GROMACS .gro file of C-alpha atoms in nm:
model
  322
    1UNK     CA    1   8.442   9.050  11.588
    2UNK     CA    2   8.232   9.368  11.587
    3UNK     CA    3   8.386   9.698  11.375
    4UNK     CA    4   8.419   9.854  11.700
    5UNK     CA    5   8.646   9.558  11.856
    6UNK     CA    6   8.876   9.581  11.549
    7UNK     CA    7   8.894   9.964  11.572
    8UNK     CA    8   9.005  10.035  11.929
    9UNK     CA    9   9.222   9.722  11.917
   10UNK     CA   10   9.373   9.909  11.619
   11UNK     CA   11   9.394  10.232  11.796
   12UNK     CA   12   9.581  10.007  12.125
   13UNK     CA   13   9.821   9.876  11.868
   14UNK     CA   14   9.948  10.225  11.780
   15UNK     CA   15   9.973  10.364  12.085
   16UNK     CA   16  10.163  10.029  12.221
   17UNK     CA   17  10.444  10.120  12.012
   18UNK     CA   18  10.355  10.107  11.647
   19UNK     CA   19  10.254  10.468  11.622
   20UNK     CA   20  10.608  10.625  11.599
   21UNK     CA   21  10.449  10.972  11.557
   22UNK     CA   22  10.401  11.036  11.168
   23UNK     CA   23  10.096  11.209  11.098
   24UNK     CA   24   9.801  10.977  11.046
   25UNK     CA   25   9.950  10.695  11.158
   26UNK     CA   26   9.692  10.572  11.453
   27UNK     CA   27   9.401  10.614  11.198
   28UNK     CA   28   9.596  10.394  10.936
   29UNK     CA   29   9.649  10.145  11.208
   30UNK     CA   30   9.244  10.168  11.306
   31UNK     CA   31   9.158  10.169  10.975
   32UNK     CA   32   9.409   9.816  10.872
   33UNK     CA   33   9.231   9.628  11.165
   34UNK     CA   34   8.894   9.676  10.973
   35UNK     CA   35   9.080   9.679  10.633
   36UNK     CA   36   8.958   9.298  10.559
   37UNK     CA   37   8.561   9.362  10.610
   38UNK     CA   38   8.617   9.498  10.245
   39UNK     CA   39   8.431   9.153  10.150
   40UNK     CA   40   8.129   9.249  10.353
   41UNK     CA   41   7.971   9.473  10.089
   42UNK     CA   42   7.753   9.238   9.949
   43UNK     CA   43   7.541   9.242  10.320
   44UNK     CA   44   7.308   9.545  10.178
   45UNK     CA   45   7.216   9.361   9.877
   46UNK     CA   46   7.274   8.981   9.835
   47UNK     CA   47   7.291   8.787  10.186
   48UNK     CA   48   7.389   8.487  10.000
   49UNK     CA   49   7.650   8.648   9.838
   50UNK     CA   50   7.789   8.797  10.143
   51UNK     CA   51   7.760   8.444  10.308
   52UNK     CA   52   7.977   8.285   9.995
   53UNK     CA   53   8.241   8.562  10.021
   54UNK     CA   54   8.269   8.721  10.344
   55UNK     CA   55   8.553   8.609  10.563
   56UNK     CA   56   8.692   8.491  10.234
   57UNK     CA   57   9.061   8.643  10.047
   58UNK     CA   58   9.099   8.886  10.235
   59UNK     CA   59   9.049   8.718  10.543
   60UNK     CA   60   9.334   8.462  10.510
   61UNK     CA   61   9.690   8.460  10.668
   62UNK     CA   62   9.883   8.431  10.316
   63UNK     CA   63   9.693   8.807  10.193
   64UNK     CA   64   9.762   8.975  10.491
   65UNK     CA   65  10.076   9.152  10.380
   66UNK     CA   66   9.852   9.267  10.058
   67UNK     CA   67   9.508   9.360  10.229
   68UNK     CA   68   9.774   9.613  10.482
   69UNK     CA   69   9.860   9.836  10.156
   70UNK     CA   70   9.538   9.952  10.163
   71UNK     CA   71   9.514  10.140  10.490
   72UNK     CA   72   9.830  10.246  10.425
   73UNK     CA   73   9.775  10.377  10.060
   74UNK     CA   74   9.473  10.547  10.173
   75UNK     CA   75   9.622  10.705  10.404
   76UNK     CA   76   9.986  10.891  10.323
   77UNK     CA   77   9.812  10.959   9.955
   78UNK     CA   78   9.543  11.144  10.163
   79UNK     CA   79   9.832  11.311  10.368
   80UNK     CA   80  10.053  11.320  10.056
   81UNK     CA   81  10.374  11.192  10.281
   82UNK     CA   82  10.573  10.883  10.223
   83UNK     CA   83  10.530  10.561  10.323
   84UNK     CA   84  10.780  10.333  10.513
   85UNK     CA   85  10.853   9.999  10.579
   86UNK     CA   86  10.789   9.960  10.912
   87UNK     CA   87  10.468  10.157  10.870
   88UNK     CA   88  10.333   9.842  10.606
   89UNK     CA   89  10.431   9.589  10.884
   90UNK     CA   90  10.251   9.775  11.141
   91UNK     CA   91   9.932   9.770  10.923
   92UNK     CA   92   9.981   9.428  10.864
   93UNK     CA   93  10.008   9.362  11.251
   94UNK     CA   94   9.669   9.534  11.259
   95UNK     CA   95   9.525   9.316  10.985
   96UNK     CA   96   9.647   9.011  11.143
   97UNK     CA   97   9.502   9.123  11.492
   98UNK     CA   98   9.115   9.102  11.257
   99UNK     CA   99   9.194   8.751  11.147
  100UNK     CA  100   9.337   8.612  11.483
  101UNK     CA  101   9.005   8.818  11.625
  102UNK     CA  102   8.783   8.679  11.383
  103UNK     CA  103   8.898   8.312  11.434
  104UNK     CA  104   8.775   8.332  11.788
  105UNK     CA  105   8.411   8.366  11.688
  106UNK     CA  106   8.123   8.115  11.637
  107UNK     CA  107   8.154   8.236  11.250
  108UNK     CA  108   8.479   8.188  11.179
  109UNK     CA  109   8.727   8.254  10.889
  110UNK     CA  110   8.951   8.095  10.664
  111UNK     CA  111   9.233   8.157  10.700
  112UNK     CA  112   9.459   7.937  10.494
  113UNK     CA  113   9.281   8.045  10.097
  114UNK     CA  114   9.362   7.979   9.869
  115UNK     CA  115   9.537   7.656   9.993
  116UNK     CA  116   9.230   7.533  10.151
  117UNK     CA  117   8.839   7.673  10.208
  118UNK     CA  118   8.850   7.522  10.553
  119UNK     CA  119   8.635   7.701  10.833
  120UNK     CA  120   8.862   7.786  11.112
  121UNK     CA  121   8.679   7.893  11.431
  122UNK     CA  122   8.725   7.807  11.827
  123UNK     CA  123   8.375   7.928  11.947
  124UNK     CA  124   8.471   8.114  12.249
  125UNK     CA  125   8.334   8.440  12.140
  126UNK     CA  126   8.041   8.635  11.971
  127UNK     CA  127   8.102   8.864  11.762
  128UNK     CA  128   7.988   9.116  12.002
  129UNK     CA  129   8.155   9.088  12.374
  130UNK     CA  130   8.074   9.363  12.606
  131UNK     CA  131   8.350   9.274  12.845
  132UNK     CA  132   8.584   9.363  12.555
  133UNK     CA  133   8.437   9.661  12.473
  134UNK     CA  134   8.432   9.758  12.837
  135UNK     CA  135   8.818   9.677  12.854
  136UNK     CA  136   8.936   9.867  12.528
  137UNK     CA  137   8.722  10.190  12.618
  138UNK     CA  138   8.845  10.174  12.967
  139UNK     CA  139   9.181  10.177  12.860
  140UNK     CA  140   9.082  10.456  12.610
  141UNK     CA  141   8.945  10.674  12.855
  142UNK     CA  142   9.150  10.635  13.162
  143UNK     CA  143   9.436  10.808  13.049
  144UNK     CA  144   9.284  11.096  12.942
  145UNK     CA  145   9.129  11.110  13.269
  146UNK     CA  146   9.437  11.078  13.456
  147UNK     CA  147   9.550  11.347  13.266
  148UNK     CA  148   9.295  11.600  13.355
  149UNK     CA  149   9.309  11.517  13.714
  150UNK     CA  150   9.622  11.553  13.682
  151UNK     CA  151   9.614  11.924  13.525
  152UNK     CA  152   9.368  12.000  13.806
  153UNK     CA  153   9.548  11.916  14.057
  154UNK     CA  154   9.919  12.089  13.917
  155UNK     CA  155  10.057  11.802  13.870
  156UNK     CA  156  10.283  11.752  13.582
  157UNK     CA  157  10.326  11.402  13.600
  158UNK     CA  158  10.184  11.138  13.311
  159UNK     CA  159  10.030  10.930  13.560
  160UNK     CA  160   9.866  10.658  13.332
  161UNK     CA  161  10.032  10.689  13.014
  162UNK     CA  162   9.869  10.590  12.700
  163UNK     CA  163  10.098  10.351  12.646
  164UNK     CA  164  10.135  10.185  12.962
  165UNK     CA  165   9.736  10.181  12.925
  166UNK     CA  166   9.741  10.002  12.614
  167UNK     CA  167   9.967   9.741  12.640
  168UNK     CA  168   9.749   9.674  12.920
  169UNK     CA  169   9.426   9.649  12.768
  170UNK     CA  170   9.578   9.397  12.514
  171UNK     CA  171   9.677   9.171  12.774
  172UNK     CA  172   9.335   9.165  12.906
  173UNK     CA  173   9.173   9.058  12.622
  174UNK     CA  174   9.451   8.808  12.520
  175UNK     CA  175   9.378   8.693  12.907
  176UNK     CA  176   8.998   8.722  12.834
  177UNK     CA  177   9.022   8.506  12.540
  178UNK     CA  178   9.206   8.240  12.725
  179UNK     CA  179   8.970   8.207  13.025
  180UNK     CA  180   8.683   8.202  12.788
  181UNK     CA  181   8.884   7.915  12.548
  182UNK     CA  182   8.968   7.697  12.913
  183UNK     CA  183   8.565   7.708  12.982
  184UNK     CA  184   8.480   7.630  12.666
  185UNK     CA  185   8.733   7.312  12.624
  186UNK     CA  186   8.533   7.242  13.026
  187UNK     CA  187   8.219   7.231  12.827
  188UNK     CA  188   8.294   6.994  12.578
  189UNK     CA  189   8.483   6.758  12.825
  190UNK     CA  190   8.129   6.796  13.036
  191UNK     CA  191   7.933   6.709  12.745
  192UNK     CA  192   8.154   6.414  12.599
  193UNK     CA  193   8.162   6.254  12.964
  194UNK     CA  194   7.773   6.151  12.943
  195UNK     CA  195   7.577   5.897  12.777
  196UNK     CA  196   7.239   5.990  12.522
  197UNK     CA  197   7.033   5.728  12.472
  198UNK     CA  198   7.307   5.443  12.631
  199UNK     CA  199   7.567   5.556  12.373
  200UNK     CA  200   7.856   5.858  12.350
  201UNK     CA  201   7.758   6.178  12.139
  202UNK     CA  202   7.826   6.163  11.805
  203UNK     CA  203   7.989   6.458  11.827
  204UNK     CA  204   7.955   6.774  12.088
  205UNK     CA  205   7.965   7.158  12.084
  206UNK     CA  206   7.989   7.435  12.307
  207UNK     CA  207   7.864   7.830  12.170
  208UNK     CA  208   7.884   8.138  12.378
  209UNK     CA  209   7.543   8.247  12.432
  210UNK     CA  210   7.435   8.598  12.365
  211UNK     CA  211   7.661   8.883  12.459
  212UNK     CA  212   7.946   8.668  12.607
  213UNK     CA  213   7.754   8.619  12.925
  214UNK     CA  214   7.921   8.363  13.114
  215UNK     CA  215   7.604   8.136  12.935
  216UNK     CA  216   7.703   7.848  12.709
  217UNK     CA  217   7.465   7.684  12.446
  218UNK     CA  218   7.583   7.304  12.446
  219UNK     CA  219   7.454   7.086  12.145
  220UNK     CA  220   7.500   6.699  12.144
  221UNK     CA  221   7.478   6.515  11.794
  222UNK     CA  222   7.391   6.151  11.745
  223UNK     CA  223   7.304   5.988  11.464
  224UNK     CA  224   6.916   6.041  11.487
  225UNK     CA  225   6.900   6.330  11.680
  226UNK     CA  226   7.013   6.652  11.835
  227UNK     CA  227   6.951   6.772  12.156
  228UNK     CA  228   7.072   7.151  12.292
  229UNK     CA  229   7.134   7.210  12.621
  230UNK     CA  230   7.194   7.553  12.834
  231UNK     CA  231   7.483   7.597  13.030
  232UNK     CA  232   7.614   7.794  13.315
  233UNK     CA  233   7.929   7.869  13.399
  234UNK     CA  234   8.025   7.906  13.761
  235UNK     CA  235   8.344   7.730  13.819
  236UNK     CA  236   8.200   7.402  13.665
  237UNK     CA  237   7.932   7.398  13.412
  238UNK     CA  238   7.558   7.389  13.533
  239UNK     CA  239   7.358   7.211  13.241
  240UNK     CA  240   6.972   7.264  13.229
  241UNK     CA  241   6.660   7.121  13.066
  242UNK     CA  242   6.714   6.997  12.701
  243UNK     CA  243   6.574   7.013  12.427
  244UNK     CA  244   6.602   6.746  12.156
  245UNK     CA  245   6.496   6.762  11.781
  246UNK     CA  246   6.543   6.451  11.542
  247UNK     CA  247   6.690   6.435  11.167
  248UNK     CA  248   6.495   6.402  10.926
  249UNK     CA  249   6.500   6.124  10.689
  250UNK     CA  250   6.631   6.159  10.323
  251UNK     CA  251   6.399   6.329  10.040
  252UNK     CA  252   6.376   6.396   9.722
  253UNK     CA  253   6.253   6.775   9.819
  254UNK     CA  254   6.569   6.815   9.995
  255UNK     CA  255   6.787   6.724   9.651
  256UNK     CA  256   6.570   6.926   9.472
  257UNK     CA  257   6.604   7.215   9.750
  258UNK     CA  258   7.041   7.126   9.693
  259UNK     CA  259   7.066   7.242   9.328
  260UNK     CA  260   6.980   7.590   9.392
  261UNK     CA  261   7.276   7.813   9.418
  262UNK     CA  262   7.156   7.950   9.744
  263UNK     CA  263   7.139   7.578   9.917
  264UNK     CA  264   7.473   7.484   9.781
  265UNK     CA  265   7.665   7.817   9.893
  266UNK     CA  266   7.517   7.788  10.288
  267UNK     CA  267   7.607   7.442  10.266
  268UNK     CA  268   7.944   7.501  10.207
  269UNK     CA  269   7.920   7.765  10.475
  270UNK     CA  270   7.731   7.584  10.761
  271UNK     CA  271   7.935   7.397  10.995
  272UNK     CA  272   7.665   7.239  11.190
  273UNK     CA  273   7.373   7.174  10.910
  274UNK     CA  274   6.993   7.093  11.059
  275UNK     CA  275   6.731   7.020  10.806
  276UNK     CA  276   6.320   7.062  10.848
  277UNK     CA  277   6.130   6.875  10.644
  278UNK     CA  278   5.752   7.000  10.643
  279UNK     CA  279   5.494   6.815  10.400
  280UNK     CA  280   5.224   7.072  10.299
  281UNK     CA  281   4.906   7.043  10.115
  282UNK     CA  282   5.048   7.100   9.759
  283UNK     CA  283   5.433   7.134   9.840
  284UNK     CA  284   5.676   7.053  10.083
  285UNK     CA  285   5.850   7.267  10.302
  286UNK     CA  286   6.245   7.280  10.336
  287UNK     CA  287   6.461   7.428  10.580
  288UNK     CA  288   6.806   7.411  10.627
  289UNK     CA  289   6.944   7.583  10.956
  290UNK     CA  290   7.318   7.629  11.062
  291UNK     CA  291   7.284   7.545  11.456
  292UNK     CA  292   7.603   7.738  11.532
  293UNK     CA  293   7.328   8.063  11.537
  294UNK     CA  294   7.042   8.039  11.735
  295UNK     CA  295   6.828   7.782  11.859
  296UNK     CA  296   6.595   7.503  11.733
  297UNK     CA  297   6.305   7.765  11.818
  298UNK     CA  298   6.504   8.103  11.735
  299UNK     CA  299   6.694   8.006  11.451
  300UNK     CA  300   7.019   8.253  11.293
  301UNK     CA  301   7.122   8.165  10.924
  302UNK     CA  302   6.897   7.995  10.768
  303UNK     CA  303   6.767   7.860  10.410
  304UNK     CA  304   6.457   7.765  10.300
  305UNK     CA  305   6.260   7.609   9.984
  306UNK     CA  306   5.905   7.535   9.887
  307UNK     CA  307   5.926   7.219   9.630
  308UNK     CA  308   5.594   7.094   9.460
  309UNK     CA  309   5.551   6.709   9.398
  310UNK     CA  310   5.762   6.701   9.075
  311UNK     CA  311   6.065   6.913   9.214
  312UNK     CA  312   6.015   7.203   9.118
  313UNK     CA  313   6.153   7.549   9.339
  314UNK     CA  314   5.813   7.743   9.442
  315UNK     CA  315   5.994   8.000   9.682
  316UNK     CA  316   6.325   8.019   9.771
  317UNK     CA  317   6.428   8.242  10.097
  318UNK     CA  318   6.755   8.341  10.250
  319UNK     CA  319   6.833   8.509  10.567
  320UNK     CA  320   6.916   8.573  10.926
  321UNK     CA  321   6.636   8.527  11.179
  322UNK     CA  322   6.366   8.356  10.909
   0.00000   0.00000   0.00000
């Protein structure tokens, strides 16, 4: 998810219960549920360096426990107090509440490094929901709100408490998640009851569409051809005109395009690989395109090499949105 998610879910954590009042302690807890976007440096410079180790170390379940001294560190050094137990185990609550976050995504994580480099993602969310923005800041706001009515009106009472508030909020989105994770289990049962070409799908996949609108993005592989299909949700899925692409046959532009570093670390990275092959004049275009991110037209990560006739790299391009 989005830095913003991760922070306010941080700052709901602590005042559920896990801020027991030391100085600093909510800002260690919002800064722990960002702690393991550490890896994400590399995104100003090298894209296919953040792509190889973002989501990586200190995104897995066995480094939580070490990835939670840093929040912590940071913190009581800055406020020269002590650290306690129970203060590491609530920033490694918060750490774990990124991971379990993260694994909800189209993007995913893995989680179980350094036992296995395994993708783990469910595709219910993007990393930017509105819905659970608009939950967490609700639940942010409203108590203070409360409060000053309250004040203006002479009452004394903590109508609202941040607490109560919190806990609250959490539910929702652990709620939020679930509906989205039941319509997205609807989509792929839709999609894997019908027939392409005479013959089941290959395989079958369901993204959010932008913004976690209650639009899906269903994509049906066979073994010649992919076609993507928008969805609506509205009790039962609505499924619109598709649109179908075909895979290319294998060439020898495509193996030369595969011993590049940058073709080797999104392959290891894509989960739902397209190639493009385009013969030129002189050269021969190729793309590679992960089809968990954008569309056949609009396409998200993508890779792409211009090979001459003897297999040689011409250009070689990296990016989101190319």
């Amino acid at each position: 998810m989005d830095n913003l998610t991760h922070t306010l879910v941080g700052l709901m954590l602590a005042r559920a219960g896990l801020d027991r009042g030391q100085k600093g302690t909510a800002a260690m807890l919002m800064l722990a549920a960002n702690a393991p976007d550490i890896d994400a440096f590399p995104f100003f410079y090298d894209m296919v360096q953040y792509v190889e180790i973002h989501r990586g170390y200190t995104h897995a379940l066995a480094f939580a426990p070490l990835v939670a001294l840093l929040p912590l560190a940071i913190v009581r050094g800055t406020t020269r107090t002590r650290p306690t137990l129970f203060e590491w185990f609530a920033c490694t609550v918060a750490v774990l509440s990124h991971l379990l976050l993260d694994w909800t995504n189209v993007y995913g994580t893995r989680l179980m490094l350094p036992f296995s480099r395994e993708w783990f993602h469910l595709d219910i969310t993007n990393i930017f929901d509105p819905l659970i923005w608009l939950i967490l800041v609700v639940a942010v706001a409203l108590p203070n709100l409360l409060r000053l009515v309250g004040s203006e009106i002479g009452t004394h009472k903590k109508a609202g408490g941040q607490r109560a508030w919190a806990w609250v909020a959490l539910i929702a989105v652990l709620g939020y998640q679930g509906w989205r994770w039941n319509a997205h289990e609807s989509a792929l049962t839709q999609l894997n009851a019908l027939l392409y070409k005479g013959v089941p799908a290959k395989r079958v996949y369901a993204f959010p569409d932008s913004f976690g609108t209650f639009h899906w993005r269903g994509l049906i592989e066979g073994e010649e051809y992919y076609y993507e299909v928008p969805m609506e949700f509205n009790g039962r899925f609505t499924m619109f005109n598709a649109i179908q692409d075909f895979k290319p046959k294998k060439a020898k532009a495509v193996d030369a395009a595969r011993t590049t570093r940058t073709f080797q670390v999104f392959e290891d990275f894509n989960q739902v690989p397209f190639w493009r092959i385009s013969p030129l004049v002189d050269e021969t275009k190729v793309e590679l395109l992960d089809l968990r991110f954008g569309s056949f037209m609009q396409p998200g990560f993508s890779a792409m090499a211009m090979v001459d006739p003897d297999g040689r790299i011409k250009d070689l391009q990296f990016g989101f949105g190319r």
